[in-house]
Amino acid sequence: MSLILNSFFTFLLCFQVSDGWILEKKTSNIQMYTKKDLGDTYDQVKVVAQTKASISEVVAALEDLKNQVNWVYSTEKVEMIESIDDGHFIYHYCMEMPFPVKNRDAIIQYKRHQDLDSKIVYTKSRTIRHRQNLSEDYERIKYFTTTYEVKALSKEMVEIVYILKADPGVNLPSWLVKLFSTKGPYKSMVALVDLIEIGTYENSIVEGVVNY
């Protein structure tokens, strides 16, 4: 009996990581986790990927707004509003939702910085209170925060850690919430890694970013 119990608890531990994250899906190079903290309405999502690239190549992909329609799940369009500095800008994001749910949009501020000792790049994107581009065709996303952490594992490999915390809006069926909060981030990471691995941003140089 003790052997069975030990095996069972070992099995459970395989699907949990620190800080309450629970492993939901895993492939050879991508892992997805979820957790819900006290006060959260929706699950937080973390997706971790390992890929052959430089830090600059990943950052170049993240900051290529025009190309987000090709990898960020269900993106309809993305438009730059204001470029403030290297790695700091504000943009308008529009997301397609399945009929009859109204499409979503948001005004998002993006900031990037790099720890010069560890060379890890951190980015944060969050919704800001902004009445620009308001349209009856969209329901504005109330709350949306994403972070990326990009670190070199070697001169040829990087690890990308993505975390999403969002409130997509009211009156959404459970299947659509799951689509927004879990399927979307996972598919986005798969598409991002594919985009990088085919060489779209090969040898990219990003101002202010050091690879190793």
Coordinates of C-alpha atoms in Angstrom, one line a residue, residues 71-182:
W71 CA 1.8 34.1 -34.4
V72 CA -0.2 35.7 -31.6
Y73 CA -3.4 33.5 -31.5
S74 CA -6.6 35.1 -32.8
T75 CA -5.0 38.5 -33.5
E76 CA -6.9 40.6 -36.0
K77 CA -4.6 43.6 -36.3
V78 CA -2.0 45.5 -34.3
E79 CA -1.2 49.2 -34.8
M80 CA 1.6 51.3 -33.3
I81 CA 0.3 54.4 -31.4
E82 CA 3.5 55.8 -30.0
S83 CA 7.1 54.8 -29.9
I84 CA 8.6 56.3 -26.8
D85 CA 12.1 54.8 -26.7
D86 CA 14.0 51.6 -27.6
G87 CA 11.9 48.8 -26.1
H88 CA 9.1 51.1 -24.9
F89 CA 6.0 51.8 -27.0
I90 CA 2.2 51.9 -26.9
Y91 CA 0.1 50.0 -29.4
H92 CA -3.5 49.1 -30.2
Y93 CA -4.3 45.4 -30.2
C94 CA -7.4 43.8 -31.7
M95 CA -8.5 40.2 -31.1
E96 CA -11.0 38.2 -33.1
M97 CA -13.6 36.2 -31.1
P98 CA -15.9 33.5 -32.3
F99 CA -19.4 34.6 -33.4
P100 CA -21.6 35.8 -31.7
V101 CA -19.1 37.1 -29.1
K102 CA -17.9 40.7 -29.7
N103 CA -14.3 41.1 -30.8
R104 CA -11.9 42.5 -28.1
D105 CA -9.4 45.3 -28.2
A106 CA -6.9 47.0 -25.9
I107 CA -4.4 49.8 -25.7
I108 CA -1.2 48.2 -24.5
Q109 CA 2.0 49.6 -23.1
Y110 CA 5.1 47.5 -23.7
K111 CA 8.4 47.9 -21.8
R112 CA 11.7 46.0 -22.1
H113 CA 14.8 45.9 -19.9
Q114 CA 17.8 43.6 -19.6
D115 CA 19.8 42.6 -16.6
L116 CA 23.4 43.3 -17.7
D117 CA 24.8 40.8 -15.2
S118 CA 22.6 37.8 -16.1
K119 CA 21.8 39.1 -19.6
I120 CA 18.2 38.0 -19.0
V121 CA 15.7 40.2 -20.9
Y122 CA 12.4 41.0 -19.2
T123 CA 9.4 42.5 -21.0
K124 CA 6.0 43.6 -19.7
S125 CA 2.9 44.4 -21.6
R126 CA -0.2 45.8 -19.8
T127 CA -3.4 47.5 -20.6
I128 CA -3.5 51.3 -19.9
R129 CA -6.5 53.6 -19.5
H130 CA -6.7 55.1 -22.9
R131 CA -9.8 56.1 -24.8
Q132 CA -8.0 56.2 -28.2
N133 CA -9.4 54.0 -31.0
L134 CA -12.6 53.3 -29.2
S135 CA -15.1 51.5 -31.5
E136 CA -18.5 49.9 -31.2
D137 CA -17.1 46.9 -33.1
Y138 CA -15.0 46.0 -30.1
E139 CA -15.3 45.4 -26.3
R140 CA -12.3 46.8 -24.6
I141 CA -10.3 44.3 -22.5
K142 CA -10.5 45.3 -18.9
Y143 CA -7.2 43.9 -17.6
F144 CA -4.3 42.3 -19.4
T145 CA -0.8 41.8 -18.3
T146 CA 1.8 39.6 -20.0
T147 CA 5.5 39.2 -19.3
Y148 CA 8.3 37.5 -21.2
E149 CA 11.6 36.4 -19.7
V150 CA 14.3 35.5 -22.3
K151 CA 17.6 34.0 -21.2
A152 CA 20.5 32.3 -22.9
L153 CA 21.0 28.7 -22.1
S154 CA 24.1 28.6 -24.3
K155 CA 25.4 30.6 -27.3
E156 CA 22.9 28.8 -29.5
M157 CA 19.9 28.1 -27.2
V158 CA 17.5 30.3 -25.3
E159 CA 14.6 29.8 -22.9
I160 CA 11.4 31.8 -23.2
V161 CA 9.1 32.1 -20.2
Y162 CA 5.7 33.8 -20.9
I163 CA 3.1 34.6 -18.2
L164 CA -0.4 35.8 -18.9
K165 CA -2.9 37.3 -16.5
A166 CA -6.1 38.8 -18.0
D167 CA -9.8 39.5 -17.8
P168 CA -11.2 39.1 -21.3
G169 CA -14.6 40.6 -20.3
V170 CA -18.0 39.7 -19.0
N171 CA -20.5 37.1 -20.1
L172 CA -18.1 34.7 -21.8
P173 CA -18.9 30.9 -21.8
S174 CA -16.5 28.6 -20.0
W175 CA -15.3 27.1 -23.3
L176 CA -14.4 30.5 -24.6
V177 CA -12.6 31.5 -21.4
K178 CA -10.5 28.3 -21.7
L179 CA -9.7 29.2 -25.3
F180 CA -8.6 32.7 -24.4
S181 CA -6.6 31.7 -21.3
T182 CA -5.0 28.4 -22.2

